[in-house]
Amino acid sequence: MITTAAHPEPQALLDDLLLMEHEDPGSRKDGMSTNSYALLGGGDDAEGEALFVDAAFDYLLPSIRDVAERGYRPAGMVLTHRHVLAGNDGMLDDLQAEFGDVTVLLHPVDAAYSVAADPHAVDHPLENIEPLKAAPGVGFIDPVGDPEGRALLARFGVEALHFPGHTGGSVAIYRQRDGLLLPGDAAMGTTVRQAALGLEEVVRPWPFMSVDDARLREGWLGFERPVSNLAPYHGRASYLGRDAEEMREIMRHLTREEPTGAA
């Protein structure tokens, strides 16, 4: 169910993974949820800390406070692609002001994106979204190439994989120990209607929403990590505890040559 309230209550998907399900204008139009996540730290490395994924929306600050009140202070925010920042001016400032030093991770290709320099911008009008510039005291750290970014992710047992296609700097978040994959918008879940009908699949975004759908397909063709738990940014929020055969069926459309989409 899509949460339409401005304060979605974090829901447990796994022992250490919370979902904040909400809507943005685009997903509402398409009948899809927007899914932000919190990874909860455990053990010595990240005890009492949380790593948020794609939660840079001002109306999610109360949800982030909820997580903090459960004993998990925000340590970082991973942005899987630059679209997450569109229209959310000031949220990162507020996050830093309230919780102190919160590391914000965004791939440098997306952090440096300029519509004027994008040859796809005219052909892909929905791509004309520039990331908000980092405010004073809020810098973007590379989750793939910067040792600081990799170290923060490692404290939560995850890594960032550069997964270009939807945007040039898209990343997916992966955890080896339980096959957890947070693909951002490299894969979309089903619409609310499709989920109600029992459809279980993920697809690539419509080609006009991505800078290079063929490159995204190539990424999925070359992806060989085992996946048991899949939680995309848009659409049905999660496919959990699946065996290899089930997950191959759910993910089969990601590699097909024909364009895909949720319609």
mmCIF file of N, CA and C in Angstrom, residues 2-98:
data_model
loop_
_atom_site.group_PDB
_atom_site.id
_atom_site.type_symbol
_atom_site.label_atom_id
_atom_site.label_comp_id
_atom_site.label_asym_id
_atom_site.label_seq_id
_atom_site.Cartn_x
_atom_site.Cartn_y
_atom_site.Cartn_z
ATOM 1 N N ILE A 2 0.530 2.217 -0.827
ATOM 2 C CA ILE A 2 1.269 3.462 -0.861
ATOM 3 C C ILE A 2 0.831 4.342 0.299
ATOM 4 N N THR A 3 1.784 4.868 1.016
ATOM 5 C CA THR A 3 1.496 5.791 2.103
ATOM 6 C C THR A 3 1.391 7.197 1.543
ATOM 7 N N THR A 4 0.209 7.800 1.666
ATOM 8 C CA THR A 4 0.024 9.148 1.135
ATOM 9 C C THR A 4 0.274 10.215 2.186
ATOM 10 N N ALA A 5 0.339 9.821 3.453
ATOM 11 C CA ALA A 5 0.592 10.797 4.504
ATOM 12 C C ALA A 5 1.997 11.351 4.367
ATOM 13 N N ALA A 6 2.194 12.559 4.896
ATOM 14 C CA ALA A 6 3.501 13.202 4.809
ATOM 15 C C ALA A 6 4.512 12.554 5.746
ATOM 16 N N HIS A 7 4.058 11.652 6.591
ATOM 17 C CA HIS A 7 4.946 11.048 7.582
ATOM 18 C C HIS A 7 4.786 9.533 7.517
ATOM 19 N N PRO A 8 5.377 8.882 6.499
ATOM 20 C CA PRO A 8 5.259 7.430 6.421
ATOM 21 C C PRO A 8 5.990 6.763 7.574
ATOM 22 N N GLU A 9 5.332 5.832 8.213
ATOM 23 C CA GLU A 9 5.951 5.122 9.333
ATOM 24 C C GLU A 9 6.920 4.079 8.800
ATOM 25 N N PRO A 10 8.167 4.073 9.254
ATOM 26 C CA PRO A 10 9.120 3.058 8.794
ATOM 27 C C PRO A 10 8.625 1.651 9.121
ATOM 28 N N GLN A 11 8.693 0.772 8.122
ATOM 29 C CA GLN A 11 8.235 -0.603 8.267
ATOM 30 C C GLN A 11 9.423 -1.544 8.111
ATOM 31 N N ALA A 12 9.484 -2.572 8.943
ATOM 32 C CA ALA A 12 10.591 -3.518 8.881
ATOM 33 C C ALA A 12 10.391 -4.492 7.725
ATOM 34 N N LEU A 13 11.366 -4.555 6.823
ATOM 35 C CA LEU A 13 11.388 -5.572 5.774
ATOM 36 C C LEU A 13 12.265 -6.744 6.198
ATOM 37 N N LEU A 14 13.424 -6.431 6.750
ATOM 38 C CA LEU A 14 14.337 -7.402 7.332
ATOM 39 C C LEU A 14 14.689 -6.907 8.729
ATOM 40 N N ASP A 15 15.418 -7.699 9.480
ATOM 41 C CA ASP A 15 15.769 -7.290 10.840
ATOM 42 C C ASP A 15 16.486 -5.947 10.866
ATOM 43 N N ASP A 16 17.253 -5.671 9.817
ATOM 44 C CA ASP A 16 18.050 -4.443 9.791
ATOM 45 C C ASP A 16 17.752 -3.569 8.581
ATOM 46 N N LEU A 17 16.588 -3.749 7.966
ATOM 47 C CA LEU A 17 16.207 -2.943 6.806
ATOM 48 C C LEU A 17 14.790 -2.421 6.995
ATOM 49 N N LEU A 18 14.650 -1.093 7.007
ATOM 50 C CA LEU A 18 13.348 -0.452 7.139
ATOM 51 C C LEU A 18 12.950 0.183 5.816
ATOM 52 N N LEU A 19 11.656 0.139 5.529
ATOM 53 C CA LEU A 19 11.075 0.769 4.342
ATOM 54 C C LEU A 19 10.294 2.002 4.753
ATOM 55 N N MET A 20 10.488 3.091 4.017
ATOM 56 C CA MET A 20 9.644 4.278 4.126
ATOM 57 C C MET A 20 8.960 4.451 2.770
ATOM 58 N N GLU A 21 7.734 3.998 2.673
ATOM 59 C CA GLU A 21 6.998 3.980 1.404
ATOM 60 C C GLU A 21 6.186 5.262 1.276
ATOM 61 N N HIS A 22 6.317 5.937 0.144
ATOM 62 C CA HIS A 22 5.654 7.228 -0.032
ATOM 63 C C HIS A 22 5.378 7.443 -1.514
ATOM 64 N N GLU A 23 5.070 8.668 -1.884
ATOM 65 C CA GLU A 23 4.796 9.013 -3.274
ATOM 66 C C GLU A 23 5.585 10.253 -3.659
ATOM 67 N N ASP A 24 6.038 10.292 -4.898
ATOM 68 C CA ASP A 24 6.447 11.551 -5.497
ATOM 69 C C ASP A 24 5.484 11.812 -6.655
ATOM 70 N N PRO A 25 5.446 13.019 -7.211
ATOM 71 C CA PRO A 25 4.436 13.323 -8.242
ATOM 72 C C PRO A 25 4.464 12.366 -9.422
ATOM 73 N N GLY A 26 5.651 11.980 -9.877
ATOM 74 C CA GLY A 26 5.737 11.076 -11.017
ATOM 75 C C GLY A 26 5.213 9.696 -10.700
ATOM 76 N N SER A 27 5.580 9.160 -9.546
ATOM 77 C CA SER A 27 5.130 7.813 -9.200
ATOM 78 C C SER A 27 3.635 7.784 -8.939
ATOM 79 N N ARG A 28 3.088 8.861 -8.371
ATOM 80 C CA ARG A 28 1.645 8.922 -8.136
ATOM 81 C C ARG A 28 0.885 8.832 -9.453
ATOM 82 N N LYS A 29 1.373 9.555 -10.456
ATOM 83 C CA LYS A 29 0.726 9.543 -11.768
ATOM 84 C C LYS A 29 0.737 8.146 -12.373
ATOM 85 N N ASP A 30 1.811 7.411 -12.137
ATOM 86 C CA ASP A 30 1.962 6.089 -12.732
ATOM 87 C C ASP A 30 1.430 4.971 -11.842
ATOM 88 N N GLY A 31 0.862 5.314 -10.689
ATOM 89 C CA GLY A 31 0.313 4.295 -9.807
ATOM 90 C C GLY A 31 1.371 3.445 -9.129
ATOM 91 N N MET A 32 2.514 4.050 -8.839
ATOM 92 C CA MET A 32 3.613 3.319 -8.220
ATOM 93 C C MET A 32 4.041 4.003 -6.932
ATOM 94 N N SER A 33 4.515 3.206 -5.995
ATOM 95 C CA SER A 33 5.084 3.778 -4.784
ATOM 96 C C SER A 33 6.510 4.245 -5.049
ATOM 97 N N THR A 34 6.986 5.114 -4.178
ATOM 98 C CA THR A 34 8.399 5.473 -4.113
ATOM 99 C C THR A 34 8.926 4.922 -2.794
ATOM 100 N N ASN A 35 10.071 4.276 -2.841
ATOM 101 C CA ASN A 35 10.553 3.529 -1.688
ATOM 102 C C ASN A 35 11.919 4.033 -1.231
ATOM 103 N N SER A 36 11.969 4.523 -0.014
ATOM 104 C CA SER A 36 13.220 4.913 0.623
ATOM 105 C C SER A 36 13.504 3.920 1.745
ATOM 106 N N TYR A 37 14.768 3.772 2.092
ATOM 107 C CA TYR A 37 15.148 2.704 3.013
ATOM 108 C C TYR A 37 16.109 3.211 4.089
ATOM 109 N N ALA A 38 16.169 2.447 5.175
ATOM 110 C CA ALA A 38 17.164 2.675 6.224
ATOM 111 C C ALA A 38 17.790 1.339 6.583
ATOM 112 N N LEU A 39 19.106 1.260 6.484
ATOM 113 C CA LEU A 39 19.860 0.106 6.955
ATOM 114 C C LEU A 39 20.328 0.396 8.374
ATOM 115 N N LEU A 40 20.013 -0.504 9.293
ATOM 116 C CA LEU A 40 20.340 -0.304 10.698
ATOM 117 C C LEU A 40 21.651 -0.986 11.028
ATOM 118 N N GLY A 41 22.537 -0.248 11.680
ATOM 119 C CA GLY A 41 23.842 -0.788 12.021
ATOM 120 C C GLY A 41 23.770 -1.743 13.193
ATOM 121 N N GLY A 42 24.689 -2.685 13.208
ATOM 122 C CA GLY A 42 24.799 -3.631 14.306
ATOM 123 C C GLY A 42 26.250 -4.011 14.502
ATOM 124 N N GLY A 43 26.568 -4.623 15.621
ATOM 125 C CA GLY A 43 27.959 -4.964 15.889
ATOM 126 C C GLY A 43 28.757 -3.729 16.263
ATOM 127 N N ASP A 44 30.071 -3.870 16.249
ATOM 128 C CA ASP A 44 30.929 -2.784 16.708
ATOM 129 C C ASP A 44 31.045 -1.652 15.699
ATOM 130 N N ASP A 45 30.947 -1.959 14.396
ATOM 131 C CA ASP A 45 31.253 -0.962 13.371
ATOM 132 C C ASP A 45 30.222 0.150 13.284
ATOM 133 N N ALA A 46 28.944 -0.185 13.347
ATOM 134 C CA ALA A 46 27.896 0.821 13.134
ATOM 135 C C ALA A 46 26.795 0.713 14.179
ATOM 136 N N GLU A 47 27.137 0.293 15.366
ATOM 137 C CA GLU A 47 26.149 0.161 16.434
ATOM 138 C C GLU A 47 25.475 1.504 16.690
ATOM 139 N N GLY A 48 24.142 1.502 16.703
ATOM 140 C CA GLY A 48 23.401 2.720 16.986
ATOM 141 C C GLY A 48 23.384 3.720 15.854
ATOM 142 N N GLU A 49 23.695 3.275 14.628
ATOM 143 C CA GLU A 49 23.697 4.172 13.480
ATOM 144 C C GLU A 49 22.796 3.624 12.382
ATOM 145 N N ALA A 50 22.373 4.515 11.488
ATOM 146 C CA ALA A 50 21.541 4.128 10.351
ATOM 147 C C ALA A 50 22.114 4.727 9.078
ATOM 148 N N LEU A 51 22.023 3.960 8.008
ATOM 149 C CA LEU A 51 22.400 4.421 6.675
ATOM 150 C C LEU A 51 21.125 4.508 5.846
ATOM 151 N N PHE A 52 20.767 5.714 5.422
ATOM 152 C CA PHE A 52 19.545 5.910 4.651
ATOM 153 C C PHE A 52 19.847 5.829 3.160
ATOM 154 N N VAL A 53 18.896 5.298 2.417
ATOM 155 C CA VAL A 53 19.045 5.139 0.971
ATOM 156 C C VAL A 53 17.886 5.841 0.282
ATOM 157 N N ASP A 54 18.200 6.822 -0.544
ATOM 158 C CA ASP A 54 17.207 7.546 -1.353
ATOM 159 C C ASP A 54 16.109 8.169 -0.495
ATOM 160 N N ALA A 55 16.487 8.764 0.610
ATOM 161 C CA ALA A 55 15.511 9.362 1.525
ATOM 162 C C ALA A 55 15.634 10.878 1.584
ATOM 163 N N ALA A 56 16.095 11.518 0.508
ATOM 164 C CA ALA A 56 16.335 12.970 0.513
ATOM 165 C C ALA A 56 15.077 13.753 0.161
ATOM 166 N N PHE A 57 14.024 13.535 0.926
ATOM 167 C CA PHE A 57 12.760 14.250 0.756
ATOM 168 C C PHE A 57 12.448 14.967 2.065
ATOM 169 N N ASP A 58 12.066 16.235 1.981
ATOM 170 C CA ASP A 58 11.864 16.984 3.215
ATOM 171 C C ASP A 58 10.769 16.379 4.077
ATOM 172 N N TYR A 59 9.744 15.809 3.445
ATOM 173 C CA TYR A 59 8.647 15.234 4.236
ATOM 174 C C TYR A 59 9.031 13.903 4.888
ATOM 175 N N LEU A 60 10.226 13.380 4.595
ATOM 176 C CA LEU A 60 10.692 12.173 5.274
ATOM 177 C C LEU A 60 11.504 12.471 6.533
ATOM 178 N N LEU A 61 11.760 13.744 6.812
ATOM 179 C CA LEU A 61 12.501 14.065 8.031
ATOM 180 C C LEU A 61 11.828 13.508 9.288
ATOM 181 N N PRO A 62 10.487 13.591 9.421
ATOM 182 C CA PRO A 62 9.877 12.966 10.600
ATOM 183 C C PRO A 62 10.115 11.457 10.657
ATOM 184 N N SER A 63 10.147 10.788 9.503
ATOM 185 C CA SER A 63 10.422 9.351 9.480
ATOM 186 C C SER A 63 11.861 9.070 9.891
ATOM 187 N N ILE A 64 12.779 9.928 9.457
ATOM 188 C CA ILE A 64 14.175 9.785 9.868
ATOM 189 C C ILE A 64 14.304 9.998 11.374
ATOM 190 N N ARG A 65 13.529 10.951 11.898
ATOM 191 C CA ARG A 65 13.521 11.153 13.359
ATOM 192 C C ARG A 65 13.007 9.896 14.067
ATOM 193 N N ASP A 66 11.993 9.259 13.497
ATOM 194 C CA ASP A 66 11.480 8.020 14.084
ATOM 195 C C ASP A 66 12.594 6.987 14.232
ATOM 196 N N VAL A 67 13.381 6.841 13.166
ATOM 197 C CA VAL A 67 14.480 5.877 13.202
ATOM 198 C C VAL A 67 15.495 6.283 14.268
ATOM 199 N N ALA A 68 15.790 7.572 14.352
ATOM 200 C CA ALA A 68 16.729 8.050 15.369
ATOM 201 C C ALA A 68 16.202 7.782 16.774
ATOM 202 N N GLU A 69 14.899 7.953 16.970
ATOM 203 C CA GLU A 69 14.304 7.720 18.283
ATOM 204 C C GLU A 69 14.318 6.241 18.660
ATOM 205 N N ARG A 70 14.452 5.371 17.670
ATOM 206 C CA ARG A 70 14.600 3.940 17.951
ATOM 207 C C ARG A 70 16.035 3.588 18.339
ATOM 208 N N GLY A 71 16.901 4.591 18.318
ATOM 209 C CA GLY A 71 18.284 4.376 18.734
ATOM 210 C C GLY A 71 19.292 4.295 17.616
ATOM 211 N N TYR A 72 18.913 4.778 16.412
ATOM 212 C CA TYR A 72 19.811 4.690 15.260
ATOM 213 C C TYR A 72 20.006 6.079 14.657
ATOM 214 N N ARG A 73 21.110 6.710 15.019
ATOM 215 C CA ARG A 73 21.419 8.049 14.530
ATOM 216 C C ARG A 73 21.815 8.000 13.062
ATOM 217 N N PRO A 74 21.333 8.930 12.231
ATOM 218 C CA PRO A 74 21.730 8.949 10.820
ATOM 219 C C PRO A 74 23.238 9.169 10.671
ATOM 220 N N ALA A 75 23.900 8.216 10.028
ATOM 221 C CA ALA A 75 25.335 8.340 9.769
ATOM 222 C C ALA A 75 25.612 8.706 8.325
ATOM 223 N N GLY A 76 24.694 8.340 7.434
ATOM 224 C CA GLY A 76 24.919 8.608 6.021
ATOM 225 C C GLY A 76 23.636 8.518 5.230
ATOM 226 N N MET A 77 23.685 9.096 4.036
ATOM 227 C CA MET A 77 22.577 9.056 3.084
ATOM 228 C C MET A 77 23.160 8.692 1.721
ATOM 229 N N VAL A 78 22.735 7.553 1.174
ATOM 230 C CA VAL A 78 23.151 7.146 -0.162
ATOM 231 C C VAL A 78 22.083 7.571 -1.158
ATOM 232 N N LEU A 79 22.499 8.236 -2.217
ATOM 233 C CA LEU A 79 21.601 8.602 -3.309
ATOM 234 C C LEU A 79 21.972 7.731 -4.499
ATOM 235 N N THR A 80 21.065 6.848 -4.908
ATOM 236 C CA THR A 80 21.405 5.921 -5.989
ATOM 237 C C THR A 80 21.475 6.607 -7.346
ATOM 238 N N HIS A 81 20.844 7.781 -7.473
ATOM 239 C CA HIS A 81 20.918 8.548 -8.724
ATOM 240 C C HIS A 81 20.443 9.964 -8.441
ATOM 241 N N ARG A 82 20.774 10.885 -9.327
ATOM 242 C CA ARG A 82 20.558 12.308 -9.077
ATOM 243 C C ARG A 82 19.090 12.711 -9.033
ATOM 244 N N HIS A 83 18.194 11.945 -9.653
ATOM 245 C CA HIS A 83 16.780 12.320 -9.650
ATOM 246 C C HIS A 83 16.221 12.423 -8.240
ATOM 247 N N VAL A 84 16.797 11.667 -7.309
ATOM 248 C CA VAL A 84 16.286 11.667 -5.935
ATOM 249 C C VAL A 84 16.332 13.067 -5.331
ATOM 250 N N LEU A 85 17.259 13.887 -5.787
ATOM 251 C CA LEU A 85 17.412 15.225 -5.225
ATOM 252 C C LEU A 85 16.509 16.265 -5.866
ATOM 253 N N ALA A 86 15.831 15.942 -6.955
ATOM 254 C CA ALA A 86 15.058 16.951 -7.684
ATOM 255 C C ALA A 86 13.931 17.503 -6.813
ATOM 256 N N GLY A 87 13.879 18.822 -6.694
ATOM 257 C CA GLY A 87 12.782 19.468 -5.986
ATOM 258 C C GLY A 87 12.837 19.369 -4.483
ATOM 259 N N ASN A 88 13.962 18.952 -3.925
ATOM 260 C CA ASN A 88 14.055 18.783 -2.475
ATOM 261 C C ASN A 88 15.086 19.728 -1.868
ATOM 262 N N ASP A 89 15.075 20.949 -2.343
ATOM 263 C CA ASP A 89 16.042 21.952 -1.917
ATOM 264 C C ASP A 89 15.958 22.169 -0.407
ATOM 265 N N GLY A 90 17.095 22.086 0.245
ATOM 266 C CA GLY A 90 17.163 22.375 1.672
ATOM 267 C C GLY A 90 17.085 21.170 2.570
ATOM 268 N N MET A 91 16.668 20.013 2.058
ATOM 269 C CA MET A 91 16.509 18.853 2.926
ATOM 270 C C MET A 91 17.836 18.433 3.545
ATOM 271 N N LEU A 92 18.884 18.392 2.732
ATOM 272 C CA LEU A 92 20.174 17.968 3.266
ATOM 273 C C LEU A 92 20.707 18.959 4.293
ATOM 274 N N ASP A 93 20.432 20.252 4.072
ATOM 275 C CA ASP A 93 20.793 21.256 5.077
ATOM 276 C C ASP A 93 20.114 20.953 6.405
ATOM 277 N N ASP A 94 18.804 20.682 6.333
ATOM 278 C CA ASP A 94 18.042 20.409 7.551
ATOM 279 C C ASP A 94 18.539 19.145 8.238
ATOM 280 N N LEU A 95 18.872 18.135 7.436
ATOM 281 C CA LEU A 95 19.377 16.887 7.995
ATOM 282 C C LEU A 95 20.672 17.125 8.759
ATOM 283 N N GLN A 96 21.574 17.890 8.155
ATOM 284 C CA GLN A 96 22.842 18.190 8.813
ATOM 285 C C GLN A 96 22.636 19.046 10.061
ATOM 286 N N ALA A 97 21.739 20.017 9.970
ATOM 287 C CA ALA A 97 21.504 20.905 11.105
ATOM 288 C C ALA A 97 20.969 20.139 12.308
ATOM 289 N N GLU A 98 20.143 19.142 12.044
ATOM 290 C CA GLU A 98 19.508 18.412 13.143
ATOM 291 C C GLU A 98 20.385 17.300 13.701
#
